[in-house]
């Protein structure tokens, strides 16, 4: 079991979402956590490696959740569009 951490940047972007978007993010994160436990990933998540330890999952057509996957921890960093995530990664 990996520890899960939600960064301030994730919390800040989460607060700006509509209730429906928040529900969709919650569901996508839950599916990801379950998939990591059992070691089987559904194609519906749109799991994509962005950089060495940076990944994203799809939340609907426009939203993505960016996170860092480490051996014993998941760090959720940001929720945004494809362009928002791209800018975020450039500034790391």
PDB file of C-alpha atoms in Angstrom:
ATOM      1  CA  UNK A   1       0.000   0.000   0.000  1.00  0.00           C
ATOM      2  CA  UNK A   2       1.364   3.395  -0.997  1.00  0.00           C
ATOM      3  CA  UNK A   3       0.953   6.536   1.043  1.00  0.00           C
ATOM      4  CA  UNK A   4      -1.114   9.216  -0.681  1.00  0.00           C
ATOM      5  CA  UNK A   5      -0.325  12.924  -0.440  1.00  0.00           C
ATOM      6  CA  UNK A   6      -2.325  15.800  -1.886  1.00  0.00           C
ATOM      7  CA  UNK A   7      -0.115  18.835  -2.538  1.00  0.00           C
ATOM      8  CA  UNK A   8      -1.315  22.396  -1.930  1.00  0.00           C
ATOM      9  CA  UNK A   9      -1.437  22.983  -5.702  1.00  0.00           C
ATOM     10  CA  UNK A  10      -3.822  20.010  -6.040  1.00  0.00           C
ATOM     11  CA  UNK A  11      -6.067  21.279  -3.238  1.00  0.00           C
ATOM     12  CA  UNK A  12      -6.107  24.770  -4.751  1.00  0.00           C
ATOM     13  CA  UNK A  13      -7.176  23.520  -8.203  1.00  0.00           C
ATOM     14  CA  UNK A  14      -9.663  21.032  -6.698  1.00  0.00           C
ATOM     15  CA  UNK A  15     -11.483  23.832  -4.846  1.00  0.00           C
ATOM     16  CA  UNK A  16     -12.122  25.663  -8.139  1.00  0.00           C
ATOM     17  CA  UNK A  17     -13.943  22.717  -9.722  1.00  0.00           C
ATOM     18  CA  UNK A  18     -17.680  22.292  -9.985  1.00  0.00           C
ATOM     19  CA  UNK A  19     -19.299  19.634  -7.800  1.00  0.00           C
ATOM     20  CA  UNK A  20     -19.639  17.327 -10.814  1.00  0.00           C
ATOM     21  CA  UNK A  21     -15.948  17.754 -11.716  1.00  0.00           C
ATOM     22  CA  UNK A  22     -14.977  17.066  -8.097  1.00  0.00           C
ATOM     23  CA  UNK A  23     -17.024  13.848  -8.150  1.00  0.00           C
ATOM     24  CA  UNK A  24     -15.325  12.793 -11.387  1.00  0.00           C
ATOM     25  CA  UNK A  25     -11.861  13.518  -9.975  1.00  0.00           C
ATOM     26  CA  UNK A  26     -12.680  11.558  -6.812  1.00  0.00           C
ATOM     27  CA  UNK A  27     -13.850   8.579  -8.889  1.00  0.00           C
ATOM     28  CA  UNK A  28     -10.781   8.650 -11.148  1.00  0.00           C
ATOM     29  CA  UNK A  29      -8.402   8.825  -8.172  1.00  0.00           C
ATOM     30  CA  UNK A  30     -10.241   5.942  -6.484  1.00  0.00           C
ATOM     31  CA  UNK A  31     -10.015   3.825  -9.650  1.00  0.00           C
ATOM     32  CA  UNK A  32      -6.289   4.600  -9.892  1.00  0.00           C
ATOM     33  CA  UNK A  33      -5.673   3.624  -6.265  1.00  0.00           C
ATOM     34  CA  UNK A  34      -7.612   0.380  -6.712  1.00  0.00           C
ATOM     35  CA  UNK A  35      -5.739  -0.407  -9.936  1.00  0.00           C
ATOM     36  CA  UNK A  36      -2.394   0.113  -8.205  1.00  0.00           C
ATOM     37  CA  UNK A  37      -3.449  -2.309  -5.467  1.00  0.00           C
ATOM     38  CA  UNK A  38      -4.377  -5.094  -7.849  1.00  0.00           C
ATOM     39  CA  UNK A  39      -1.831  -4.272 -10.555  1.00  0.00           C
ATOM     40  CA  UNK A  40      -4.351  -4.023 -13.410  1.00  0.00           C
ATOM     41  CA  UNK A  41      -5.096  -0.755 -15.218  1.00  0.00           C
ATOM     42  CA  UNK A  42      -8.196  -0.041 -17.242  1.00  0.00           C
ATOM     43  CA  UNK A  43      -7.709   1.816 -20.500  1.00  0.00           C
ATOM     44  CA  UNK A  44     -10.475   4.197 -19.457  1.00  0.00           C
ATOM     45  CA  UNK A  45      -8.199   5.995 -17.011  1.00  0.00           C
ATOM     46  CA  UNK A  46      -5.946   7.227 -19.782  1.00  0.00           C
ATOM     47  CA  UNK A  47      -2.912   6.649 -17.588  1.00  0.00           C
ATOM     48  CA  UNK A  48       0.051   8.306 -19.269  1.00  0.00           C
ATOM     49  CA  UNK A  49       3.680   8.747 -18.238  1.00  0.00           C
ATOM     50  CA  UNK A  50       4.736  12.371 -18.701  1.00  0.00           C
ATOM     51  CA  UNK A  51       8.245  12.439 -17.262  1.00  0.00           C
ATOM     52  CA  UNK A  52      10.438  10.146 -15.198  1.00  0.00           C
ATOM     53  CA  UNK A  53       8.068   9.923 -12.241  1.00  0.00           C
ATOM     54  CA  UNK A  54       5.266  12.245 -13.395  1.00  0.00           C
ATOM     55  CA  UNK A  55       2.022  10.695 -14.614  1.00  0.00           C
ATOM     56  CA  UNK A  56      -1.477  11.818 -15.502  1.00  0.00           C
ATOM     57  CA  UNK A  57      -4.917  10.273 -15.604  1.00  0.00           C
ATOM     58  CA  UNK A  58      -7.867  11.510 -17.611  1.00  0.00           C
ATOM     59  CA  UNK A  59     -10.965  12.891 -15.915  1.00  0.00           C
ATOM     60  CA  UNK A  60     -13.437  13.377 -18.738  1.00  0.00           C
ATOM     61  CA  UNK A  61     -12.573  15.102 -21.991  1.00  0.00           C
ATOM     62  CA  UNK A  62     -10.922  18.248 -20.671  1.00  0.00           C
ATOM     63  CA  UNK A  63      -9.536  17.518 -17.195  1.00  0.00           C
ATOM     64  CA  UNK A  64      -6.382  15.688 -16.206  1.00  0.00           C
ATOM     65  CA  UNK A  65      -4.920  14.829 -12.799  1.00  0.00           C
ATOM     66  CA  UNK A  66      -1.147  15.080 -12.627  1.00  0.00           C
ATOM     67  CA  UNK A  67       0.681  13.060  -9.994  1.00  0.00           C
ATOM     68  CA  UNK A  68       4.117  11.766  -9.047  1.00  0.00           C
ATOM     69  CA  UNK A  69       4.429   8.037  -8.527  1.00  0.00           C
ATOM     70  CA  UNK A  70       7.203   6.989  -6.201  1.00  0.00           C
ATOM     71  CA  UNK A  71       7.975   3.558  -4.776  1.00  0.00           C
ATOM     72  CA  UNK A  72       6.003   4.028  -1.551  1.00  0.00           C
ATOM     73  CA  UNK A  73       4.026   7.208  -2.248  1.00  0.00           C
ATOM     74  CA  UNK A  74       1.678   8.921  -4.657  1.00  0.00           C
ATOM     75  CA  UNK A  75       1.808  12.718  -4.692  1.00  0.00           C
ATOM     76  CA  UNK A  76      -1.140  14.366  -6.406  1.00  0.00           C
ATOM     77  CA  UNK A  77       0.007  17.747  -7.673  1.00  0.00           C
ATOM     78  CA  UNK A  78      -2.475  19.378 -10.000  1.00  0.00           C
ATOM     79  CA  UNK A  79      -5.802  19.174 -11.782  1.00  0.00           C
ATOM     80  CA  UNK A  80      -6.133  20.942 -15.093  1.00  0.00           C
ATOM     81  CA  UNK A  81      -6.346  20.857 -18.854  1.00  0.00           C
ATOM     82  CA  UNK A  82      -3.663  19.335 -21.036  1.00  0.00           C
ATOM     83  CA  UNK A  83      -2.135  22.811 -21.516  1.00  0.00           C
ATOM     84  CA  UNK A  84      -2.184  23.594 -17.772  1.00  0.00           C
ATOM     85  CA  UNK A  85      -0.364  20.344 -17.000  1.00  0.00           C
ATOM     86  CA  UNK A  86       2.185  21.045 -19.759  1.00  0.00           C
ATOM     87  CA  UNK A  87       2.968  24.478 -18.279  1.00  0.00           C
ATOM     88  CA  UNK A  88       3.164  23.020 -14.772  1.00  0.00           C
ATOM     89  CA  UNK A  89       5.724  20.406 -15.868  1.00  0.00           C
ATOM     90  CA  UNK A  90       7.861  23.037 -17.626  1.00  0.00           C
ATOM     91  CA  UNK A  91       8.141  24.948 -14.351  1.00  0.00           C
ATOM     92  CA  UNK A  92       9.307  21.966 -12.277  1.00  0.00           C
TER      93      UNK A  92
END
